[in-house]
């Protein structure tokens, strides 16, 4: 009887469609029965067209003069010509055409020219050799025992949005990542990805010469060390002739690096660059560095890297997180981007939602990344990296809508000028349906979702007040004995009886001074500082008068309340999508949105009741009041590692 | 550090006042240092004035001609005279004066004449010999090991609102309630209550002659049985000369009764009445009877009792629950009240919140009882009983605001014409403060609270869709194998693909026919039936058009949503009361209101998602959507007995 009843629950709508499990991502075209006429350059591009293209004849041709990976699509008189300088360019052109077909848009009379903004569009997988994925919320590593069918979907999905590189392992790299055994595995993956224009990269442990090679040092200026790296790189290129290069996290959060041997980041990076140069490999050297002693973690990338500006080899790229702290819901951009003038740079975005509700919250990240590009000129960068949100879950990303962030990362790495609306529109039409009754409301939900998350988690410039360890849910009070200060929320929010926020003005840590003059003046003055980063730069008095006319405390309360109401609205909008979505995905997304809504209330209650112990001010009457008790929330812990998605949030 | 922090939480308001624990109930006058001049009749009335009265001289005098328990208060030239026909009347006059004093109202130039509506104003304690309290949510029985100081507060509280009788034990009575040992205990309690004008009564088990007396039968016409009862009653009156009489639950829910011996309720009641008559004792015989075989539980009191109308002895009162089923958040009145014409009747209200959120929800019951009296003329009744919500919790009732229901019961038993607003006003001023900034908003909360509970639990005539056993929280699907149908929610809600509700029209069980013609016609026709009892009388089609213009389904959804928003509002109003309430009571009430608000969401989600499996209709877009999952709610059980208050509600 219960089973029959549950069927009833799942099936109350008569508009049920065939269930989907999300495993096809946004590539939901079925293979055609009769291939269309496709002529010209043979290869993956041709195969894809022959398998999925339902239109008229297509010619694939090579054409010199077009930039690498760029393509043109021209159709006249029922015939379509895709031209590109290289195979990858043809493939991207083909996916462009197939995307139009899948979205039901006109595929005739086309005159398209597309060139990617960056040559390097790279996923960073934080996958460990044991199969766990750091900050992974979608199961285990897809590279542990790669399934050929799944690897093909992975490759096609990446290629369909122009992603052309993938770092197979965690930046917190184990030395054995370079063992012969692991390199053989990397070779197998590289062989599967190569037909789709995707190169393989590896994260390396800087102490590998010691811990894997048995040397006494890993000093980058030591001849034996250099020889060890040369041998290792030769070994790699024998297996993977188009190997892309190394990603390095050095002297950061306990990882070894050149400073352990009295050398600089430049010494370390340049040594590796020298070894890779003969093979055309590159080094992506991360600027994510901070020491517990510093007065402001946000200052440290500039402090460590500015003295080295201009000293890096030309096949080194400094990989910088978009914000100066760590992938928060909102940060100002990292000032290193505008400070460094003589060094190639790339941005590292985080696709996986370490700080944005893991695989439980619908948060579309394109608006966050577009916000970054409103401060940092795309042309000032050489490449774009994104920390993947991919695992062996059936639907790849844990949350069906998390697929959109993978998609958006690829589209923006190709063209940072595409709007969030356009990306959401494309993705929804391909992933769900072209029915405007779904596309329009859900596009709005997606576009609004990041600001909603900021509201219910960390409005007005708040940052890093997450639960310790797994970073899921609020724990602004987290401050256990012995934990380094810059890993605790009070370091960041600085709540006291006067106000809230981190004074990064020239009266404080002077972090604002790291920005160009115009921005410095804006940020340094509380009356001109944008309110959405107010507590990032200022210790704001509780009674400070905001532009709304409210006190800062009241505004803070209302922002949290706004976030709660926004998530409720998203849930209601999704509920109305039932007629346009298969039952399985409808139900799975609905459950996640319900968790998100409850989590938003948890965030509101935890943060407001905790900060209230400092502000001594009442919750405004014209908003909902907390329904949870602070002492109970403070006792609550979710017992998960950094490799898991929580089943749900607060449940007391 | 945590301890200091929690102090911070508790004390964020600087307006903190001295903590109170609620143990003084609404009697919060401190004893005066110098007694005023009080002359005249000695006794409790005089002692109370000497202890608490702060005004000018008072004379207490006996005056013939006034009805029993009535009094006058007359003040001229600074002297106040309280006159009454009996000691209890003087006491009630004194409490009236003290109430005025405590509320800060004028205590001079008084000209008051008060006469109670009913001679019998009786609490029913459902206390068991082992100390448990059936449907008790405030700890254990206060009668198990009565504390003299607490018993005095209990007696004063009752007398202060005119309650003059108390049934010490559960209507589901154990035979040993009449054992000599238990009678000795009853005597001790009676001695403590007598000075406050309160008589003691006992519930009896009809099979006591067998199970306590060792007889072979309890047939009420058997001479030995009658003799056994005579002896027992003589024993009681030797111990308690002013003993009030018996309360009897017979042939109901498994309790023994005269029908077990082929006799009628009248046979049983009249036999006991005959035994008690020489002592001026009475029998309160409950009409709460229903058999699993019947087609409609709501019909059965009339079916069993109407044939006996006029056959009961004149010291028998038929005690009838206000509604025909069982203390639901809203029921129509029990039609037995208007059907019986030749039999003394009394109403049984339930002060303890068995079906109204136990000691966790703020639900002020005066509006519910006043609603009853809008259908049943107060003058048609002889007495009023209330099932007590009292236990050995420090604050007596579990929830500080549950004290108001005890208070309201007494005030309405004295005068059913007092408005809910007036009762709430009086109680708030005595229990908290006379500050209008608390009295006005909280009075509105109290007056609105019952309709809010109906909205979030059982709007539009729904009833008895509670969790099995403990009756806390929603379980409209509760239907385990083997449980009699009329103990399961589907018996009452009758949800199916067509609609929702119990057809009690002449096309159904014809329960509507038990009402007077005018009401019958109103209830029997779906288009005239008041919407607040619509599904009580009708199986309402999901698409039925309501007065609001909405479909029935949409209206149902909105009613639940209204309830949620109302509880949130109550919480916000209470939060603003912090400056006017001591921290302890503020915090305790706040925690309860938070539970209530979360419970309201649980009710909304559980009922709407469950009924949606029948309605196949979407939740309207212009309201909040469920945030919990039906399958998870269906797996959830609170593991408590019917003697406990749950710590909280749904916590998944």
JSON list of C-alpha atoms in Angstrom, two decimals, chain A residues 1-2 5-6 8-9 11-14 477 479 568-569 571-576 587 590-591 594-595 597-598 601 609-610 612-621 623-632 634 648 650-652, chain B residues 1-2 5-6 8-9 11-13 477 479 568-569 571-576 587 590-591 593-595 597-598 601 609-610 612-621 623-632 634 648 650-652:
[
{"chain": "A", "resi": 1, "resn": "UNK", "atom": "CA", "xyz": [0.00, 0.00, 0.00]},
{"chain": "A", "resi": 2, "resn": "UNK", "atom": "CA", "xyz": [2.84, 2.38, 0.78]},
{"chain": "A", "resi": 5, "resn": "UNK", "atom": "CA", "xyz": [0.89, 5.47, -2.44]},
{"chain": "A", "resi": 6, "resn": "UNK", "atom": "CA", "xyz": [4.36, 6.73, -3.26]},
{"chain": "A", "resi": 8, "resn": "UNK", "atom": "CA", "xyz": [0.62, 8.35, -6.43]},
{"chain": "A", "resi": 9, "resn": "UNK", "atom": "CA", "xyz": [2.79, 11.08, -4.98]},
{"chain": "A", "resi": 11, "resn": "UNK", "atom": "CA", "xyz": [2.54, 10.90, -10.39]},
{"chain": "A", "resi": 12, "resn": "UNK", "atom": "CA", "xyz": [-0.07, 13.40, -9.40]},
{"chain": "A", "resi": 13, "resn": "UNK", "atom": "CA", "xyz": [0.36, 15.38, -12.57]},
{"chain": "A", "resi": 14, "resn": "UNK", "atom": "CA", "xyz": [-1.23, 13.93, -15.64]},
{"chain": "A", "resi": 477, "resn": "UNK", "atom": "CA", "xyz": [30.71, 31.70, 15.86]},
{"chain": "A", "resi": 479, "resn": "UNK", "atom": "CA", "xyz": [36.31, 29.51, 16.72]},
{"chain": "A", "resi": 568, "resn": "UNK", "atom": "CA", "xyz": [10.79, 30.54, -1.58]},
{"chain": "A", "resi": 569, "resn": "UNK", "atom": "CA", "xyz": [9.93, 32.24, -4.81]},
{"chain": "A", "resi": 571, "resn": "UNK", "atom": "CA", "xyz": [10.66, 26.97, -5.26]},
{"chain": "A", "resi": 572, "resn": "UNK", "atom": "CA", "xyz": [7.21, 28.21, -6.20]},
{"chain": "A", "resi": 573, "resn": "UNK", "atom": "CA", "xyz": [8.36, 28.96, -9.74]},
{"chain": "A", "resi": 574, "resn": "UNK", "atom": "CA", "xyz": [9.86, 25.51, -10.08]},
{"chain": "A", "resi": 575, "resn": "UNK", "atom": "CA", "xyz": [6.71, 23.88, -8.72]},
{"chain": "A", "resi": 576, "resn": "UNK", "atom": "CA", "xyz": [4.86, 25.46, -11.62]},
{"chain": "A", "resi": 587, "resn": "UNK", "atom": "CA", "xyz": [11.16, 15.78, -8.20]},
{"chain": "A", "resi": 590, "resn": "UNK", "atom": "CA", "xyz": [12.13, 20.20, -6.12]},
{"chain": "A", "resi": 591, "resn": "UNK", "atom": "CA", "xyz": [13.72, 18.34, -3.22]},
{"chain": "A", "resi": 594, "resn": "UNK", "atom": "CA", "xyz": [13.15, 22.66, -0.57]},
{"chain": "A", "resi": 595, "resn": "UNK", "atom": "CA", "xyz": [16.48, 22.04, 1.15]},
{"chain": "A", "resi": 597, "resn": "UNK", "atom": "CA", "xyz": [14.71, 27.18, 1.18]},
{"chain": "A", "resi": 598, "resn": "UNK", "atom": "CA", "xyz": [15.07, 25.62, 4.60]},
{"chain": "A", "resi": 601, "resn": "UNK", "atom": "CA", "xyz": [16.00, 30.20, 6.89]},
{"chain": "A", "resi": 609, "resn": "UNK", "atom": "CA", "xyz": [20.62, 35.76, 16.15]},
{"chain": "A", "resi": 610, "resn": "UNK", "atom": "CA", "xyz": [24.37, 35.47, 16.50]},
{"chain": "A", "resi": 612, "resn": "UNK", "atom": "CA", "xyz": [22.25, 40.22, 17.53]},
{"chain": "A", "resi": 613, "resn": "UNK", "atom": "CA", "xyz": [24.30, 39.18, 20.55]},
{"chain": "A", "resi": 614, "resn": "UNK", "atom": "CA", "xyz": [26.65, 42.00, 19.47]},
{"chain": "A", "resi": 615, "resn": "UNK", "atom": "CA", "xyz": [24.22, 44.51, 18.01]},
{"chain": "A", "resi": 616, "resn": "UNK", "atom": "CA", "xyz": [21.74, 44.37, 20.92]},
{"chain": "A", "resi": 617, "resn": "UNK", "atom": "CA", "xyz": [19.10, 45.51, 18.45]},
{"chain": "A", "resi": 618, "resn": "UNK", "atom": "CA", "xyz": [15.74, 43.93, 17.71]},
{"chain": "A", "resi": 619, "resn": "UNK", "atom": "CA", "xyz": [14.85, 42.19, 14.49]},
{"chain": "A", "resi": 620, "resn": "UNK", "atom": "CA", "xyz": [12.76, 44.70, 12.50]},
{"chain": "A", "resi": 621, "resn": "UNK", "atom": "CA", "xyz": [9.03, 44.19, 12.81]},
{"chain": "A", "resi": 623, "resn": "UNK", "atom": "CA", "xyz": [10.08, 41.04, 8.31]},
{"chain": "A", "resi": 624, "resn": "UNK", "atom": "CA", "xyz": [9.84, 37.42, 9.35]},
{"chain": "A", "resi": 625, "resn": "UNK", "atom": "CA", "xyz": [11.42, 36.59, 12.66]},
{"chain": "A", "resi": 626, "resn": "UNK", "atom": "CA", "xyz": [13.81, 33.71, 13.35]},
{"chain": "A", "resi": 627, "resn": "UNK", "atom": "CA", "xyz": [12.12, 30.39, 13.99]},
{"chain": "A", "resi": 628, "resn": "UNK", "atom": "CA", "xyz": [15.22, 28.57, 15.27]},
{"chain": "A", "resi": 629, "resn": "UNK", "atom": "CA", "xyz": [17.07, 28.97, 18.54]},
{"chain": "A", "resi": 630, "resn": "UNK", "atom": "CA", "xyz": [20.66, 30.15, 18.55]},
{"chain": "A", "resi": 631, "resn": "UNK", "atom": "CA", "xyz": [21.83, 27.80, 21.29]},
{"chain": "A", "resi": 632, "resn": "UNK", "atom": "CA", "xyz": [20.42, 24.82, 19.39]},
{"chain": "A", "resi": 634, "resn": "UNK", "atom": "CA", "xyz": [25.28, 26.38, 17.82]},
{"chain": "A", "resi": 648, "resn": "UNK", "atom": "CA", "xyz": [20.22, 18.15, 4.06]},
{"chain": "A", "resi": 650, "resn": "UNK", "atom": "CA", "xyz": [19.79, 21.98, 9.78]},
{"chain": "A", "resi": 651, "resn": "UNK", "atom": "CA", "xyz": [17.35, 19.45, 11.14]},
{"chain": "A", "resi": 652, "resn": "UNK", "atom": "CA", "xyz": [16.56, 20.25, 14.73]},
{"chain": "B", "resi": 1, "resn": "UNK", "atom": "CA", "xyz": [33.55, 31.26, 27.07]},
{"chain": "B", "resi": 2, "resn": "UNK", "atom": "CA", "xyz": [30.40, 29.43, 25.96]},
{"chain": "B", "resi": 5, "resn": "UNK", "atom": "CA", "xyz": [28.33, 33.79, 25.48]},
{"chain": "B", "resi": 6, "resn": "UNK", "atom": "CA", "xyz": [24.99, 32.27, 26.41]},
{"chain": "B", "resi": 8, "resn": "UNK", "atom": "CA", "xyz": [25.10, 37.43, 26.29]},
{"chain": "B", "resi": 9, "resn": "UNK", "atom": "CA", "xyz": [22.36, 35.82, 24.25]},
{"chain": "B", "resi": 11, "resn": "UNK", "atom": "CA", "xyz": [20.71, 39.40, 27.99]},
{"chain": "B", "resi": 12, "resn": "UNK", "atom": "CA", "xyz": [20.98, 41.36, 24.78]},
{"chain": "B", "resi": 13, "resn": "UNK", "atom": "CA", "xyz": [18.24, 43.70, 25.82]},
{"chain": "B", "resi": 477, "resn": "UNK", "atom": "CA", "xyz": [-2.63, 9.42, 6.15]},
{"chain": "B", "resi": 479, "resn": "UNK", "atom": "CA", "xyz": [-4.41, 4.28, 8.87]},
{"chain": "B", "resi": 568, "resn": "UNK", "atom": "CA", "xyz": [4.92, 34.13, 12.03]},
{"chain": "B", "resi": 569, "resn": "UNK", "atom": "CA", "xyz": [3.18, 37.35, 12.85]},
{"chain": "B", "resi": 571, "resn": "UNK", "atom": "CA", "xyz": [6.22, 35.46, 16.79]},
{"chain": "B", "resi": 572, "resn": "UNK", "atom": "CA", "xyz": [7.23, 38.86, 15.47]},
{"chain": "B", "resi": 573, "resn": "UNK", "atom": "CA", "xyz": [4.78, 40.59, 17.80]},
{"chain": "B", "resi": 574, "resn": "UNK", "atom": "CA", "xyz": [6.11, 38.67, 20.77]},
{"chain": "B", "resi": 575, "resn": "UNK", "atom": "CA", "xyz": [9.70, 39.45, 19.83]},
{"chain": "B", "resi": 576, "resn": "UNK", "atom": "CA", "xyz": [8.80, 43.12, 20.16]},
{"chain": "B", "resi": 587, "resn": "UNK", "atom": "CA", "xyz": [12.66, 33.46, 26.22]},
{"chain": "B", "resi": 590, "resn": "UNK", "atom": "CA", "xyz": [9.68, 32.84, 22.27]},
{"chain": "B", "resi": 591, "resn": "UNK", "atom": "CA", "xyz": [10.94, 29.28, 22.04]},
{"chain": "B", "resi": 593, "resn": "UNK", "atom": "CA", "xyz": [6.30, 30.42, 19.39]},
{"chain": "B", "resi": 594, "resn": "UNK", "atom": "CA", "xyz": [9.21, 29.33, 17.24]},
{"chain": "B", "resi": 595, "resn": "UNK", "atom": "CA", "xyz": [8.12, 25.72, 17.60]},
{"chain": "B", "resi": 597, "resn": "UNK", "atom": "CA", "xyz": [5.68, 28.55, 13.65]},
{"chain": "B", "resi": 598, "resn": "UNK", "atom": "CA", "xyz": [7.71, 25.59, 12.45]},
{"chain": "B", "resi": 601, "resn": "UNK", "atom": "CA", "xyz": [4.71, 24.93, 8.24]},
{"chain": "B", "resi": 609, "resn": "UNK", "atom": "CA", "xyz": [1.08, 17.50, -0.12]},
{"chain": "B", "resi": 610, "resn": "UNK", "atom": "CA", "xyz": [-1.00, 14.56, 1.10]},
{"chain": "B", "resi": 612, "resn": "UNK", "atom": "CA", "xyz": [-2.57, 16.89, -3.39]},
{"chain": "B", "resi": 613, "resn": "UNK", "atom": "CA", "xyz": [-2.14, 13.19, -4.09]},
{"chain": "B", "resi": 614, "resn": "UNK", "atom": "CA", "xyz": [-5.94, 13.15, -4.37]},
{"chain": "B", "resi": 615, "resn": "UNK", "atom": "CA", "xyz": [-6.64, 16.57, -5.84]},
{"chain": "B", "resi": 616, "resn": "UNK", "atom": "CA", "xyz": [-3.97, 16.37, -8.57]},
{"chain": "B", "resi": 617, "resn": "UNK", "atom": "CA", "xyz": [-3.93, 20.15, -8.52]},
{"chain": "B", "resi": 618, "resn": "UNK", "atom": "CA", "xyz": [-0.95, 22.46, -8.12]},
{"chain": "B", "resi": 619, "resn": "UNK", "atom": "CA", "xyz": [-0.27, 24.61, -5.10]},
{"chain": "B", "resi": 620, "resn": "UNK", "atom": "CA", "xyz": [-1.35, 28.14, -6.09]},
{"chain": "B", "resi": 621, "resn": "UNK", "atom": "CA", "xyz": [1.47, 30.38, -7.23]},
{"chain": "B", "resi": 623, "resn": "UNK", "atom": "CA", "xyz": [1.46, 31.55, -1.77]},
{"chain": "B", "resi": 624, "resn": "UNK", "atom": "CA", "xyz": [4.47, 29.90, -0.20]},
{"chain": "B", "resi": 625, "resn": "UNK", "atom": "CA", "xyz": [5.16, 26.39, -1.39]},
{"chain": "B", "resi": 626, "resn": "UNK", "atom": "CA", "xyz": [5.86, 23.37, 0.81]},
{"chain": "B", "resi": 627, "resn": "UNK", "atom": "CA", "xyz": [9.46, 23.08, 1.96]},
{"chain": "B", "resi": 628, "resn": "UNK", "atom": "CA", "xyz": [9.19, 19.53, 3.31]},
{"chain": "B", "resi": 629, "resn": "UNK", "atom": "CA", "xyz": [8.85, 16.25, 1.45]},
{"chain": "B", "resi": 630, "resn": "UNK", "atom": "CA", "xyz": [5.76, 14.13, 1.89]},
{"chain": "B", "resi": 631, "resn": "UNK", "atom": "CA", "xyz": [7.57, 10.80, 1.96]},
{"chain": "B", "resi": 632, "resn": "UNK", "atom": "CA", "xyz": [9.87, 12.05, 4.70]},
{"chain": "B", "resi": 634, "resn": "UNK", "atom": "CA", "xyz": [5.18, 10.19, 6.41]},
{"chain": "B", "resi": 648, "resn": "UNK", "atom": "CA", "xyz": [9.39, 20.00, 19.41]},
{"chain": "B", "resi": 650, "resn": "UNK", "atom": "CA", "xyz": [8.97, 17.79, 12.88]},
{"chain": "B", "resi": 651, "resn": "UNK", "atom": "CA", "xyz": [12.73, 17.81, 12.76]},
{"chain": "B", "resi": 652, "resn": "UNK", "atom": "CA", "xyz": [13.88, 16.28, 9.53]}
]
